[in-house]
Short mmCIF file of C-alpha atoms in Angstrom, two decimals:
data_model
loop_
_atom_site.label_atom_id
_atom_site.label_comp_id
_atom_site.label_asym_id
_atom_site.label_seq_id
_atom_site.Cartn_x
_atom_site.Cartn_y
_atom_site.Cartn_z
CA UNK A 1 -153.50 -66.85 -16.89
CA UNK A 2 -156.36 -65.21 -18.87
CA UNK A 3 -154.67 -66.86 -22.33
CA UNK A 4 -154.94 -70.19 -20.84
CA UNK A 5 -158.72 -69.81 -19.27
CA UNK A 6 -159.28 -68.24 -22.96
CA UNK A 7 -157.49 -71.54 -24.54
CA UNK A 8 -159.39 -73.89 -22.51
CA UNK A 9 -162.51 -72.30 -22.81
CA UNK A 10 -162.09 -72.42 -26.62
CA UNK A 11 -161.37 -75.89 -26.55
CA UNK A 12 -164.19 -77.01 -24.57
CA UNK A 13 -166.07 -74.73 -27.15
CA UNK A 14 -165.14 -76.32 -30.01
CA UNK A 15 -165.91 -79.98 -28.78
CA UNK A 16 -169.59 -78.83 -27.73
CA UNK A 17 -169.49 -77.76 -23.95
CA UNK A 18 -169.52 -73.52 -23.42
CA UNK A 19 -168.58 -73.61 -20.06
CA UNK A 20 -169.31 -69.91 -19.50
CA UNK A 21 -173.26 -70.69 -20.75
CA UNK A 22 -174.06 -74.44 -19.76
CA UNK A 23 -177.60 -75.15 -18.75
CA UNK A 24 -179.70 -77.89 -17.21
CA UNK A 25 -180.73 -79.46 -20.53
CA UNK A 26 -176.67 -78.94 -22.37
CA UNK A 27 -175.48 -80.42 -19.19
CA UNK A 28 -178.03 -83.57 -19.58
CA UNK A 29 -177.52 -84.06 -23.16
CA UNK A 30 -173.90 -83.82 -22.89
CA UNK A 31 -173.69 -86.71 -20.09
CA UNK A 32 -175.85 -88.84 -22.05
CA UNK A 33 -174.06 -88.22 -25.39
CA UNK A 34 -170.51 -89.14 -23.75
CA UNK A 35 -171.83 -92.16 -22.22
CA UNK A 36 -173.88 -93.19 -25.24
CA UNK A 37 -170.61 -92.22 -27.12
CA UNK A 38 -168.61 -94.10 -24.62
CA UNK A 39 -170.19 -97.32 -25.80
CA UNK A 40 -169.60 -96.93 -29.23
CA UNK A 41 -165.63 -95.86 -28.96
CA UNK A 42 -164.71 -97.91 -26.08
CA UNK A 43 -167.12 -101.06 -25.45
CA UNK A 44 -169.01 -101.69 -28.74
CA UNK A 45 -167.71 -103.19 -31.84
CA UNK A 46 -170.44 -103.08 -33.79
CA UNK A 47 -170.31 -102.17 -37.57
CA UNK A 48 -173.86 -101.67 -38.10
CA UNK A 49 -174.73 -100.06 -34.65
CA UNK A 50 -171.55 -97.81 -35.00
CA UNK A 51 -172.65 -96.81 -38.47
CA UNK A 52 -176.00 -96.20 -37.86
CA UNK A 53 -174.77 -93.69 -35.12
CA UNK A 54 -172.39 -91.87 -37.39
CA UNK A 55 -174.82 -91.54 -40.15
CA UNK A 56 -177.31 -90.05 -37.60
CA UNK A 57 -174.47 -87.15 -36.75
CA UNK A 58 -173.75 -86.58 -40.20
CA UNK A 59 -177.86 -86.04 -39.96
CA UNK A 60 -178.17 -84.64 -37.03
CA UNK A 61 -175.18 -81.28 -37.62
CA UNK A 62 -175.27 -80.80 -41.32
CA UNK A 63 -178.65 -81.52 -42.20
CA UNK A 64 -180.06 -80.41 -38.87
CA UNK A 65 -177.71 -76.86 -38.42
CA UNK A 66 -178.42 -76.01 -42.39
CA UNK A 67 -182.03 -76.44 -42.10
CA UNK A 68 -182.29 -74.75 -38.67
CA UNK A 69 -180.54 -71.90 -40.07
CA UNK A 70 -182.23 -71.69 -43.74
CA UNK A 71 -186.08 -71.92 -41.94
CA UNK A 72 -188.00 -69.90 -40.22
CA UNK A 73 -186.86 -71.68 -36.73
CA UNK A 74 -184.49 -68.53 -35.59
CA UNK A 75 -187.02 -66.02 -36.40
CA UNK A 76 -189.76 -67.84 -34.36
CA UNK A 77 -187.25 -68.25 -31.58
CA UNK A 78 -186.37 -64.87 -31.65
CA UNK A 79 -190.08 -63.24 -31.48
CA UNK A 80 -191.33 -65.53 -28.87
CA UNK A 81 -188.29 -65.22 -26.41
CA UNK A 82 -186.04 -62.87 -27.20
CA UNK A 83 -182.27 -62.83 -29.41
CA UNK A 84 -180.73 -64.16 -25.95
CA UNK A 85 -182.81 -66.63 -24.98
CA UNK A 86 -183.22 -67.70 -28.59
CA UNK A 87 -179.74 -68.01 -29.11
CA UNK A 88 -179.32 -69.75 -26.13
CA UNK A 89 -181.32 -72.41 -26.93
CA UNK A 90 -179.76 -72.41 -30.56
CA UNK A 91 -176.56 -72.86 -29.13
CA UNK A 92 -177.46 -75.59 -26.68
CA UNK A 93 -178.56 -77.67 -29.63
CA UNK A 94 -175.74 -76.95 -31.64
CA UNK A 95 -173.36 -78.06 -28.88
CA UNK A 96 -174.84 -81.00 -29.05
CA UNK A 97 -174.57 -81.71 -32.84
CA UNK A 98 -170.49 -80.77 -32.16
CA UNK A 99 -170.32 -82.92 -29.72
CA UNK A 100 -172.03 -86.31 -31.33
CA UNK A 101 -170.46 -85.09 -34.69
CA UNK A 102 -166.90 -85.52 -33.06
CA UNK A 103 -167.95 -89.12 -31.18
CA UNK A 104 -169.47 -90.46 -34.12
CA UNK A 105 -165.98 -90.16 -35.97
CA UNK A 106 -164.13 -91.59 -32.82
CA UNK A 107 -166.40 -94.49 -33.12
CA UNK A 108 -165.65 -94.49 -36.72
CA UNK A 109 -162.12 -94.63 -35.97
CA UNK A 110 -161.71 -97.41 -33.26
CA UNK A 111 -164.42 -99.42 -35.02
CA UNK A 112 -162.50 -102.88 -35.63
CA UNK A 113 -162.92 -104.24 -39.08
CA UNK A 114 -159.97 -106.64 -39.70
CA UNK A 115 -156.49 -105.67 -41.06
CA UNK A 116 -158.13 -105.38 -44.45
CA UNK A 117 -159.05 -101.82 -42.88
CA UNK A 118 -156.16 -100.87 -41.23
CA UNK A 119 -153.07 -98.80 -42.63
CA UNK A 120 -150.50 -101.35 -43.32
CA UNK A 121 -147.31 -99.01 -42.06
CA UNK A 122 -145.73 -99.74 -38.80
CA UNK A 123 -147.68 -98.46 -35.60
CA UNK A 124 -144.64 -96.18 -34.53
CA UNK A 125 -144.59 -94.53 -37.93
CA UNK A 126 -148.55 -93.57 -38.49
CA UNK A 127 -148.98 -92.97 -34.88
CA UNK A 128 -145.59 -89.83 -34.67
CA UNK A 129 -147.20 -88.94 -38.35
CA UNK A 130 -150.59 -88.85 -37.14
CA UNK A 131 -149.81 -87.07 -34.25
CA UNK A 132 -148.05 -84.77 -35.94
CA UNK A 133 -151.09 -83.57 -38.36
CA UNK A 134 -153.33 -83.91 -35.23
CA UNK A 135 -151.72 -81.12 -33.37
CA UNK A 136 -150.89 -78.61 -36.49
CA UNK A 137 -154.84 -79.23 -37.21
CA UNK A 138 -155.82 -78.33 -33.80
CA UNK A 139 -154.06 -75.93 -32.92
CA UNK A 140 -155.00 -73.89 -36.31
CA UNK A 141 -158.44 -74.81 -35.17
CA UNK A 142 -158.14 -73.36 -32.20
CA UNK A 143 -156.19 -70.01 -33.17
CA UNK A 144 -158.79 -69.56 -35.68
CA UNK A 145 -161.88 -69.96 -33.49
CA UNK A 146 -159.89 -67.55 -31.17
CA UNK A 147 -159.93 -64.86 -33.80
CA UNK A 148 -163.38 -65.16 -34.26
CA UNK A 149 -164.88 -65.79 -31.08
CA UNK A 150 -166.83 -68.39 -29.86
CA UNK A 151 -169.96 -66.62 -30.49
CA UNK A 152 -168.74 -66.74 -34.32
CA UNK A 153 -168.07 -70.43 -33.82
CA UNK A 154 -171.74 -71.11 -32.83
CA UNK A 155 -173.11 -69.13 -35.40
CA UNK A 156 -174.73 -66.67 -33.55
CA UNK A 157 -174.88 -64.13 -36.45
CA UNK A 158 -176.21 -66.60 -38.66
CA UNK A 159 -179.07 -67.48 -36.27
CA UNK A 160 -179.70 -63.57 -35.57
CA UNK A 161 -179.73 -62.81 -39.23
CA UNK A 162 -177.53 -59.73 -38.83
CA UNK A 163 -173.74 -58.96 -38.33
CA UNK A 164 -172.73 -59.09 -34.82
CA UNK A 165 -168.78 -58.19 -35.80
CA UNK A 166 -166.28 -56.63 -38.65
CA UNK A 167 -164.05 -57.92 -41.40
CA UNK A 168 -161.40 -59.51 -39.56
CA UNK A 169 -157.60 -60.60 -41.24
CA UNK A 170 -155.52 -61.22 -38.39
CA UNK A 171 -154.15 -64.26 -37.18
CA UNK A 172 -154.31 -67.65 -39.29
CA UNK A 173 -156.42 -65.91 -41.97
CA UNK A 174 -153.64 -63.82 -42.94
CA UNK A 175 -152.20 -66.74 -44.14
CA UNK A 176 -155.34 -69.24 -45.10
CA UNK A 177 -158.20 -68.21 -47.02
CA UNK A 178 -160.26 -70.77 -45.00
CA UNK A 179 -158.90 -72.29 -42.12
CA UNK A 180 -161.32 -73.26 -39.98
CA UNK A 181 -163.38 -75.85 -42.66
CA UNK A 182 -159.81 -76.14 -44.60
CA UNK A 183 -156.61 -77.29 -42.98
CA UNK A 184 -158.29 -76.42 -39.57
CA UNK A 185 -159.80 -79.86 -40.40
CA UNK A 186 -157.04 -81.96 -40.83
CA UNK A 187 -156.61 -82.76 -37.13
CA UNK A 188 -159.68 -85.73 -38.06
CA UNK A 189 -157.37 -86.79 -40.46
CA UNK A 190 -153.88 -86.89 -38.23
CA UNK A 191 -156.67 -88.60 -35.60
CA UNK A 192 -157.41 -91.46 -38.25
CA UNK A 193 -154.11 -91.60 -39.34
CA UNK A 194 -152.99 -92.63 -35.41
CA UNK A 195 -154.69 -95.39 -34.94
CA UNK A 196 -154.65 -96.69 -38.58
CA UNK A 197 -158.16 -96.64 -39.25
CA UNK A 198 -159.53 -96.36 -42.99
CA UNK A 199 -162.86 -95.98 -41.53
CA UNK A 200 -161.81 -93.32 -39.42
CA UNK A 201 -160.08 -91.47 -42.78
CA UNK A 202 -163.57 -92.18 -44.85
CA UNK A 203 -165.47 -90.67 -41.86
CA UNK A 204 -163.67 -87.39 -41.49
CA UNK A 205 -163.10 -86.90 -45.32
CA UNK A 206 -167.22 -87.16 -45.36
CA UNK A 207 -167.49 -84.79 -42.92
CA UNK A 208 -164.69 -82.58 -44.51
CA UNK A 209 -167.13 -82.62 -47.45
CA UNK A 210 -170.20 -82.03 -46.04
CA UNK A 211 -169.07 -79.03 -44.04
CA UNK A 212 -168.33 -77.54 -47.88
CA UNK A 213 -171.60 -78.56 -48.89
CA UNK A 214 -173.26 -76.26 -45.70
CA UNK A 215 -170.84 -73.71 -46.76
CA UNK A 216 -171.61 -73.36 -49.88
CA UNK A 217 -175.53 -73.84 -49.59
CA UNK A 218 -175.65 -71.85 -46.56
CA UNK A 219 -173.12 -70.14 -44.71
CA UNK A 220 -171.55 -68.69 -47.79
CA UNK A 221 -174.59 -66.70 -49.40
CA UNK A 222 -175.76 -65.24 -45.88
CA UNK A 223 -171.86 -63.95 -45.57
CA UNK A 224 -172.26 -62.15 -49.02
CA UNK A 225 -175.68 -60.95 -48.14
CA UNK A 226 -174.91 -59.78 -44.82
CA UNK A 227 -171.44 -58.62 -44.98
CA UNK A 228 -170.73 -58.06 -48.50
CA UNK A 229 -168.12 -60.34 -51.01
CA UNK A 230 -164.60 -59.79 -48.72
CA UNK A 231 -166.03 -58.56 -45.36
CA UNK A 232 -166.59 -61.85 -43.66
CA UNK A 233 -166.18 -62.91 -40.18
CA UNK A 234 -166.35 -66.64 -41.06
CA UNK A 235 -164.15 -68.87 -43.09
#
């Protein structure tokens, strides 16, 4: 029982909703970003609304979460209310840049732009293959959060500045030097793959390279500062 309340927890996590920490304001925003996100994936067919939403996730987690995390913001946080509070406010935002970040590729995906932008292999095939990468991409996702702990997942050492864990080599990063931005990721792809979308492939393959980008630029040089070249907690 506690693996499965520790799986679904994780899960939830990872798509932007900590059920063990939800407040007033995470519960609001994460109403009005499913139903705004319900319009896009399910109602609208839009290219130029739907794109204009995606483009404003891409803005709104990699942009947003880098500068957050390169400024001043944390520190100020910090000193005026305290590492908890702080981070808990952090972490609201952030589940809300997880959250839009996912929609904005299922919009991507079910965004109808003619059979010019559709996979041109039988339904039965890309959906089984699709599938298939979906689920070995999620659930490496998933072990790998796991390992870290959600805490890791939300950055909370990043945002404090200062290592809240140890070196860790157990479970999928015994076998994967990165798997949580590497083939962690490819469950957007299996996703795309599904339901034949191009768009949906272009979208996560962005993404998949701007979560190098914040890597590199970001999350890699405070893991060498803070826990030296092969002690790191993150991927």
């Amino acid at each position: 029982m506690a693996i499965l309340i520790n799986l679904i927890t994780t899960f939830f996590a990872m798509i932007g909703l900590r059920l063990d920490r939800l407040n007033l304001f995470w519960i609001i925003g994460a109403v009005m970003t499913f139903a705004f996100g319900h319009y896009y994936v399910i109602i609208a067919n839009n290219p130029g609304l739907t794109l204009s939403y995606f483009f404003f996730t891409l803005v709104f987690y990699y942009f947003g979460n880098g500068l957050i995390l390169s400024s001043s913001i944390p520190r100020l946080l910090i000193a005026n209310y305290g590492e908890k509070k702080a981070f808990e406010i952090y972490q609201t935002i952030v589940g809300l840049m997880f959250m839009n970040q996912g929609l904005g590729i299922a919009a991507m995906t079910s965004l109808d732009m003619g059979a010019n932008w559709e996979i041109s292999i039988a339904s039965s095939y890309t959906f089984i293959f699709g599938g298939i990468i979906f689920m070995v991409g999620m659930v490496l996702k998933i072990w790998s959060t796991m390992t870290l702990g959600i805490d890791l997942y939300y950055y909370r050492d990043m945002f404090l500045n200062h290592s809240v864990g140890t070196f860790t080599q157990s479970g999928p990063y015994k076998i994967f030097d990165n798997p949580m931005y590497g083939i962690g990721q490819i469950h957007g792809y299996g996703y795309a793959i599904m339901y034949q979308s191009i768009t949906g492939f272009m979208a996560i393959a962005l993404c998949h390279v701007l979560i190098y980008v914040f890597y590199y630029s970001v999350e890699r040089p405070f893991v060498r500062r803070v826990y030296g070249e092969l002690g790191s907690l993150h991927p």
